[in-house]
Amino acid sequence: MIAIVIACIIGLVFDLLVGDPPKLSHPVRWIGHLIQSQTALWNKGKWRKLRGMVMALAVVGTTMFIVTLILLLSYQVSIIFGILVEGLLIGIGLAQRSLKEAAMAVYEPLVKGDFAEARVKLSWIVGRDTEKLDEDEIVRGVVETVSENTSDGVTAPLFYAFLFGAIGLWGYKAVNTLDSMVGYKNEKYKDFGMFSAKLDDVLNFIPSRITGLLIVLGTKNETNYSLGKRLKRWAQDAKKHPSPNSGYLEAATAVQLGVQLGGKNTYKGVVSHRAIMGEKLVPLTKEHIATSILHMRIATVLFTLVMLAVEVFIYAIT
């Protein structure tokens, strides 16, 4: 347990200072290639729900087996070497730095008034059409992405890292990658990707709610509303989101900033209306991007403290 805690702290520091491995293919891409190849083999014919479940379990199992093998060999060298390797594996699986960099890549051209460049950079991190978006809609796209991915990319993998080490984190990352690739409700994936989507919902259930709550409790309130009123609005709005988990992040950010998230999005020319999160007390501006990054930082620190307390509690009763 102590080794895992130390590895988690090393991972957090590594992610904060270094981020994704420079000039190296990220392991998530390897998982993605595996999913892509297996989807081509299995997503056809009858029994697609069963085929999708078997494929998903195979991908997750393969990922966890490889990480387990790496750790077994590393800890055979020495406990210190094993902790360092596990910390590195955890750090690579977190996304604080990469999420900040992606958000700032949109923020910087906005500061210069280069909306065309901002739209292009936004298109790298969202699926919606960005060509005709004005400043507040560009900002909304970034803020929603940072908010949602505070859990998906940082606190949720950290949750499983604290509980099960790098093996748990990469098992979660495999499920999250599966959901992003096959967890769609369209004709091609609605059956084949159902298990992956549901499993991702289950794994994100606890981390998303803890993270959203920490954003409401731990970040600066930019409104005059009481904590009780903000908590009530947070809980109400979160349930409106089509995702059972993402709403808890976006609603938390919206009520703290006093802004409105959600609304009209366009995907390949098709208009989609997302539920409204929060109340438009102030318009969205580029500075809200920087604030959303700060929210991510604060939530990560608070979440780490919560998980450390959980580890102490588990240690005390065992």
Short mmCIF file of N, CA, C and O in Angstrom, two decimals, residues 76-157:
data_model
loop_
_atom_site.label_atom_id
_atom_site.label_comp_id
_atom_site.label_asym_id
_atom_site.label_seq_id
_atom_site.Cartn_x
_atom_site.Cartn_y
_atom_site.Cartn_z
N GLN A 76 11.27 -6.97 -9.10
CA GLN A 76 12.29 -8.00 -8.92
C GLN A 76 13.68 -7.37 -8.83
O GLN A 76 14.56 -7.90 -8.15
N VAL A 77 13.86 -6.26 -9.53
CA VAL A 77 15.15 -5.57 -9.48
C VAL A 77 15.38 -5.00 -8.09
O VAL A 77 16.39 -5.26 -7.44
N SER A 78 14.43 -4.20 -7.62
CA SER A 78 14.46 -3.66 -6.25
C SER A 78 13.15 -2.95 -5.99
O SER A 78 12.44 -2.56 -6.93
N ILE A 79 12.82 -2.75 -4.73
CA ILE A 79 11.58 -2.08 -4.37
C ILE A 79 11.60 -0.63 -4.86
O ILE A 79 10.59 -0.11 -5.35
N ILE A 80 12.76 0.02 -4.78
CA ILE A 80 12.86 1.41 -5.21
C ILE A 80 12.67 1.52 -6.72
O ILE A 80 11.93 2.39 -7.22
N PHE A 81 13.32 0.62 -7.46
CA PHE A 81 13.18 0.63 -8.92
C PHE A 81 11.73 0.36 -9.31
O PHE A 81 11.18 0.99 -10.22
N GLY A 82 11.10 -0.58 -8.60
CA GLY A 82 9.70 -0.91 -8.89
C GLY A 82 8.78 0.27 -8.66
O GLY A 82 7.89 0.54 -9.47
N ILE A 83 8.99 1.00 -7.55
CA ILE A 83 8.17 2.17 -7.25
C ILE A 83 8.35 3.24 -8.31
O ILE A 83 7.39 3.88 -8.76
N LEU A 84 9.60 3.45 -8.74
CA LEU A 84 9.87 4.45 -9.77
C LEU A 84 9.20 4.10 -11.09
O LEU A 84 8.61 4.97 -11.74
N VAL A 85 9.28 2.82 -11.48
CA VAL A 85 8.63 2.40 -12.72
C VAL A 85 7.12 2.53 -12.60
O VAL A 85 6.45 3.02 -13.52
N GLU A 86 6.57 2.14 -11.45
CA GLU A 86 5.12 2.26 -11.27
C GLU A 86 4.69 3.72 -11.27
O GLU A 86 3.66 4.07 -11.85
N GLY A 87 5.50 4.57 -10.65
CA GLY A 87 5.20 6.00 -10.67
C GLY A 87 5.22 6.57 -12.07
O GLY A 87 4.37 7.39 -12.44
N LEU A 88 6.17 6.11 -12.88
CA LEU A 88 6.25 6.55 -14.27
C LEU A 88 5.02 6.11 -15.05
O LEU A 88 4.43 6.89 -15.81
N LEU A 89 4.61 4.86 -14.85
CA LEU A 89 3.42 4.34 -15.53
C LEU A 89 2.17 5.12 -15.12
O LEU A 89 1.29 5.37 -15.94
N ILE A 90 2.10 5.49 -13.86
CA ILE A 90 0.95 6.27 -13.38
C ILE A 90 1.00 7.68 -13.98
O ILE A 90 -0.01 8.20 -14.46
N GLY A 91 2.18 8.29 -13.98
CA GLY A 91 2.31 9.64 -14.52
C GLY A 91 1.93 9.73 -15.98
O GLY A 91 1.26 10.68 -16.41
N ILE A 92 2.33 8.73 -16.76
CA ILE A 92 2.01 8.72 -18.18
C ILE A 92 0.50 8.58 -18.39
O ILE A 92 -0.04 9.06 -19.39
N GLY A 93 -0.18 7.96 -17.43
CA GLY A 93 -1.62 7.75 -17.56
C GLY A 93 -2.47 8.92 -17.10
O GLY A 93 -3.70 8.88 -17.22
N LEU A 94 -1.85 9.96 -16.56
CA LEU A 94 -2.58 11.15 -16.12
C LEU A 94 -2.48 12.25 -17.18
O LEU A 94 -1.60 12.20 -18.04
N ALA A 95 -3.36 13.24 -17.09
CA ALA A 95 -3.44 14.20 -18.19
C ALA A 95 -3.52 15.66 -17.73
O ALA A 95 -4.06 16.50 -18.45
N GLN A 96 -2.97 15.96 -16.55
CA GLN A 96 -3.01 17.36 -16.10
C GLN A 96 -2.31 18.28 -17.09
O GLN A 96 -2.87 19.27 -17.54
N ARG A 97 -1.06 17.96 -17.39
CA ARG A 97 -0.26 18.85 -18.22
C ARG A 97 -0.79 18.91 -19.65
O ARG A 97 -0.91 20.00 -20.23
N SER A 98 -1.14 17.76 -20.22
CA SER A 98 -1.62 17.75 -21.61
C SER A 98 -2.95 18.47 -21.74
O SER A 98 -3.21 19.15 -22.74
N LEU A 99 -3.80 18.37 -20.71
CA LEU A 99 -5.08 19.07 -20.74
C LEU A 99 -4.87 20.58 -20.65
O LEU A 99 -5.52 21.35 -21.37
N LYS A 100 -3.96 20.97 -19.79
CA LYS A 100 -3.63 22.40 -19.69
C LYS A 100 -3.08 22.91 -21.02
O LYS A 100 -3.48 23.99 -21.50
N GLU A 101 -2.16 22.17 -21.62
CA GLU A 101 -1.54 22.60 -22.87
C GLU A 101 -2.57 22.70 -24.00
O GLU A 101 -2.53 23.63 -24.80
N ALA A 102 -3.51 21.76 -24.03
CA ALA A 102 -4.55 21.79 -25.07
C ALA A 102 -5.45 23.01 -24.89
O ALA A 102 -5.84 23.66 -25.88
N ALA A 103 -5.77 23.33 -23.64
CA ALA A 103 -6.62 24.50 -23.37
C ALA A 103 -5.88 25.80 -23.70
O ALA A 103 -6.45 26.72 -24.29
N MET A 104 -4.62 25.86 -23.30
CA MET A 104 -3.84 27.07 -23.56
C MET A 104 -3.57 27.28 -25.05
O MET A 104 -3.39 28.41 -25.50
N ALA A 105 -3.55 26.19 -25.81
CA ALA A 105 -3.36 26.30 -27.26
C ALA A 105 -4.52 27.05 -27.91
O ALA A 105 -4.36 27.65 -28.97
N VAL A 106 -5.69 27.02 -27.28
CA VAL A 106 -6.85 27.79 -27.76
C VAL A 106 -6.84 29.18 -27.13
O VAL A 106 -7.16 30.18 -27.80
N TYR A 107 -6.47 29.25 -25.87
CA TYR A 107 -6.47 30.53 -25.14
C TYR A 107 -5.52 31.55 -25.76
O TYR A 107 -5.87 32.72 -25.93
N GLU A 108 -4.32 31.11 -26.12
CA GLU A 108 -3.30 32.04 -26.61
C GLU A 108 -3.70 32.76 -27.90
O GLU A 108 -3.55 33.99 -27.99
N PRO A 109 -4.24 32.08 -28.91
CA PRO A 109 -4.70 32.83 -30.08
C PRO A 109 -5.90 33.72 -29.79
O PRO A 109 -6.08 34.77 -30.43
N LEU A 110 -6.72 33.33 -28.81
CA LEU A 110 -7.84 34.20 -28.43
C LEU A 110 -7.33 35.53 -27.87
O LEU A 110 -7.89 36.59 -28.15
N VAL A 111 -6.27 35.45 -27.07
CA VAL A 111 -5.68 36.67 -26.51
C VAL A 111 -5.18 37.58 -27.63
O VAL A 111 -5.29 38.82 -27.56
N LYS A 112 -4.67 36.99 -28.70
CA LYS A 112 -4.16 37.75 -29.83
C LYS A 112 -5.27 38.19 -30.80
O LYS A 112 -5.01 38.90 -31.77
N GLY A 113 -6.49 37.70 -30.54
CA GLY A 113 -7.59 38.03 -31.43
C GLY A 113 -7.62 37.19 -32.69
O GLY A 113 -8.34 37.52 -33.64
N ASP A 114 -6.86 36.10 -32.69
CA ASP A 114 -6.80 35.22 -33.86
C ASP A 114 -7.85 34.12 -33.70
O ASP A 114 -7.55 33.00 -33.29
N PHE A 115 -9.08 34.43 -34.07
CA PHE A 115 -10.17 33.48 -33.88
C PHE A 115 -10.07 32.28 -34.81
O PHE A 115 -10.47 31.18 -34.45
N ALA A 116 -9.53 32.49 -35.99
CA ALA A 116 -9.39 31.38 -36.94
C ALA A 116 -8.47 30.30 -36.36
O ALA A 116 -8.77 29.11 -36.42
N GLU A 117 -7.35 30.73 -35.78
CA GLU A 117 -6.42 29.78 -35.18
C GLU A 117 -7.04 29.11 -33.95
O GLU A 117 -6.87 27.91 -33.72
N ALA A 118 -7.77 29.88 -33.16
CA ALA A 118 -8.43 29.34 -31.97
C ALA A 118 -9.44 28.26 -32.36
O ALA A 118 -9.55 27.23 -31.69
N ARG A 119 -10.17 28.48 -33.44
CA ARG A 119 -11.15 27.49 -33.91
C ARG A 119 -10.46 26.20 -34.34
O ARG A 119 -10.95 25.10 -34.07
N VAL A 120 -9.32 26.35 -35.01
CA VAL A 120 -8.57 25.17 -35.45
C VAL A 120 -8.08 24.38 -34.24
O VAL A 120 -8.24 23.15 -34.18
N LYS A 121 -7.51 25.07 -33.27
CA LYS A 121 -6.98 24.38 -32.08
C LYS A 121 -8.11 23.75 -31.27
O LYS A 121 -7.94 22.68 -30.68
N LEU A 122 -9.27 24.40 -31.24
CA LEU A 122 -10.42 23.82 -30.55
C LEU A 122 -10.86 22.53 -31.22
O LEU A 122 -11.23 21.56 -30.55
N SER A 123 -10.80 22.50 -32.55
CA SER A 123 -11.22 21.30 -33.29
C SER A 123 -10.37 20.09 -32.96
O SER A 123 -10.78 18.96 -33.20
N TRP A 124 -9.19 20.32 -32.40
CA TRP A 124 -8.31 19.21 -32.02
C TRP A 124 -8.79 18.50 -30.75
O TRP A 124 -8.40 17.36 -30.50
N ILE A 125 -9.61 19.18 -29.96
CA ILE A 125 -10.00 18.60 -28.67
C ILE A 125 -11.51 18.37 -28.51
O ILE A 125 -11.94 17.82 -27.50
N VAL A 126 -12.31 18.82 -29.49
CA VAL A 126 -13.76 18.58 -29.41
C VAL A 126 -14.24 17.96 -30.73
O VAL A 126 -13.58 18.10 -31.77
N GLY A 127 -15.38 17.30 -30.67
CA GLY A 127 -15.93 16.67 -31.86
C GLY A 127 -16.88 17.56 -32.64
O GLY A 127 -17.21 17.26 -33.78
N ARG A 128 -17.29 18.68 -32.04
CA ARG A 128 -18.27 19.56 -32.70
C ARG A 128 -17.63 20.36 -33.82
O ARG A 128 -16.40 20.52 -33.88
N ASP A 129 -18.45 20.89 -34.70
CA ASP A 129 -17.97 21.79 -35.76
C ASP A 129 -17.54 23.10 -35.13
O ASP A 129 -18.26 23.68 -34.31
N THR A 130 -16.38 23.59 -35.52
CA THR A 130 -15.84 24.81 -34.90
C THR A 130 -15.66 25.98 -35.87
O THR A 130 -15.35 27.09 -35.44
N GLU A 131 -15.89 25.75 -37.17
CA GLU A 131 -15.53 26.74 -38.18
C GLU A 131 -16.23 28.09 -38.02
O GLU A 131 -15.67 29.13 -38.39
N LYS A 132 -17.44 28.10 -37.47
CA LYS A 132 -18.22 29.34 -37.41
C LYS A 132 -18.43 29.85 -35.99
O LYS A 132 -19.23 30.76 -35.76
N LEU A 133 -17.74 29.28 -35.02
CA LEU A 133 -17.97 29.65 -33.63
C LEU A 133 -17.38 31.02 -33.31
O LEU A 133 -16.29 31.37 -33.75
N ASP A 134 -18.13 31.81 -32.51
CA ASP A 134 -17.59 33.08 -32.04
C ASP A 134 -16.86 32.85 -30.72
O ASP A 134 -16.74 31.71 -30.25
N GLU A 135 -16.36 33.90 -30.10
CA GLU A 135 -15.47 33.76 -28.95
C GLU A 135 -16.11 33.00 -27.78
O GLU A 135 -15.51 32.10 -27.21
N ASP A 136 -17.34 33.38 -27.43
CA ASP A 136 -17.94 32.73 -26.25
C ASP A 136 -18.20 31.25 -26.50
O ASP A 136 -18.08 30.43 -25.58
N GLU A 137 -18.51 30.87 -27.75
CA GLU A 137 -18.73 29.46 -28.05
C GLU A 137 -17.41 28.69 -28.09
O GLU A 137 -17.35 27.51 -27.73
N ILE A 138 -16.34 29.35 -28.53
CA ILE A 138 -15.01 28.73 -28.48
C ILE A 138 -14.62 28.48 -27.02
O ILE A 138 -14.16 27.40 -26.66
N VAL A 139 -14.83 29.50 -26.20
CA VAL A 139 -14.52 29.38 -24.78
C VAL A 139 -15.35 28.27 -24.14
O VAL A 139 -14.84 27.46 -23.35
N ARG A 140 -16.63 28.22 -24.48
CA ARG A 140 -17.49 27.17 -23.91
C ARG A 140 -16.95 25.78 -24.25
O ARG A 140 -16.92 24.90 -23.39
N GLY A 141 -16.51 25.59 -25.48
CA GLY A 141 -15.97 24.30 -25.87
C GLY A 141 -14.77 23.91 -25.04
O GLY A 141 -14.62 22.75 -24.61
N VAL A 142 -13.89 24.87 -24.78
CA VAL A 142 -12.69 24.59 -23.98
C VAL A 142 -13.04 24.32 -22.53
O VAL A 142 -12.57 23.35 -21.93
N VAL A 143 -13.87 25.17 -21.95
CA VAL A 143 -14.24 25.04 -20.54
C VAL A 143 -14.95 23.70 -20.30
O VAL A 143 -14.67 23.00 -19.32
N GLU A 144 -15.86 23.33 -21.18
CA GLU A 144 -16.55 22.04 -21.04
C GLU A 144 -15.57 20.88 -21.14
O GLU A 144 -15.67 19.90 -20.39
N THR A 145 -14.60 20.99 -22.05
CA THR A 145 -13.62 19.92 -22.23
C THR A 145 -12.72 19.78 -21.01
O THR A 145 -12.49 18.67 -20.51
N VAL A 146 -12.21 20.89 -20.50
CA VAL A 146 -11.36 20.85 -19.31
C VAL A 146 -12.14 20.32 -18.12
O VAL A 146 -11.65 19.47 -17.36
N SER A 147 -13.37 20.78 -17.96
CA SER A 147 -14.20 20.36 -16.84
C SER A 147 -14.46 18.86 -16.87
O SER A 147 -14.21 18.14 -15.90
N GLU A 148 -14.94 18.36 -18.01
CA GLU A 148 -15.26 16.94 -18.13
C GLU A 148 -14.01 16.08 -17.95
O GLU A 148 -14.05 15.05 -17.27
N ASN A 149 -12.91 16.50 -18.55
CA ASN A 149 -11.70 15.69 -18.52
C ASN A 149 -10.90 15.81 -17.24
O ASN A 149 -9.93 15.09 -17.05
N THR A 150 -11.32 16.72 -16.35
CA THR A 150 -10.71 16.74 -15.02
C THR A 150 -10.94 15.40 -14.34
O THR A 150 -10.07 14.88 -13.64
N SER A 151 -12.10 14.82 -14.58
CA SER A 151 -12.36 13.48 -14.04
C SER A 151 -11.82 12.39 -14.96
O SER A 151 -11.00 11.57 -14.56
N ASP A 152 -12.22 12.39 -16.22
CA ASP A 152 -11.82 11.34 -17.15
C ASP A 152 -10.31 11.21 -17.27
O ASP A 152 -9.78 10.10 -17.37
N GLY A 153 -9.62 12.36 -17.30
CA GLY A 153 -8.19 12.34 -17.57
C GLY A 153 -7.29 12.43 -16.36
O GLY A 153 -6.09 12.16 -16.46
N VAL A 154 -7.85 12.82 -15.21
CA VAL A 154 -6.99 13.04 -14.05
C VAL A 154 -7.49 12.28 -12.81
O VAL A 154 -6.85 11.33 -12.35
N THR A 155 -8.63 12.70 -12.27
CA THR A 155 -9.01 12.14 -10.97
C THR A 155 -9.53 10.71 -11.04
O THR A 155 -9.28 9.93 -10.12
N ALA A 156 -10.22 10.34 -12.12
CA ALA A 156 -10.69 8.95 -12.22
C ALA A 156 -9.53 7.97 -12.35
O ALA A 156 -9.47 6.98 -11.62
N PRO A 157 -8.55 8.21 -13.27
CA PRO A 157 -7.40 7.31 -13.29
C PRO A 157 -6.63 7.33 -11.97
O PRO A 157 -6.10 6.30 -11.53
#
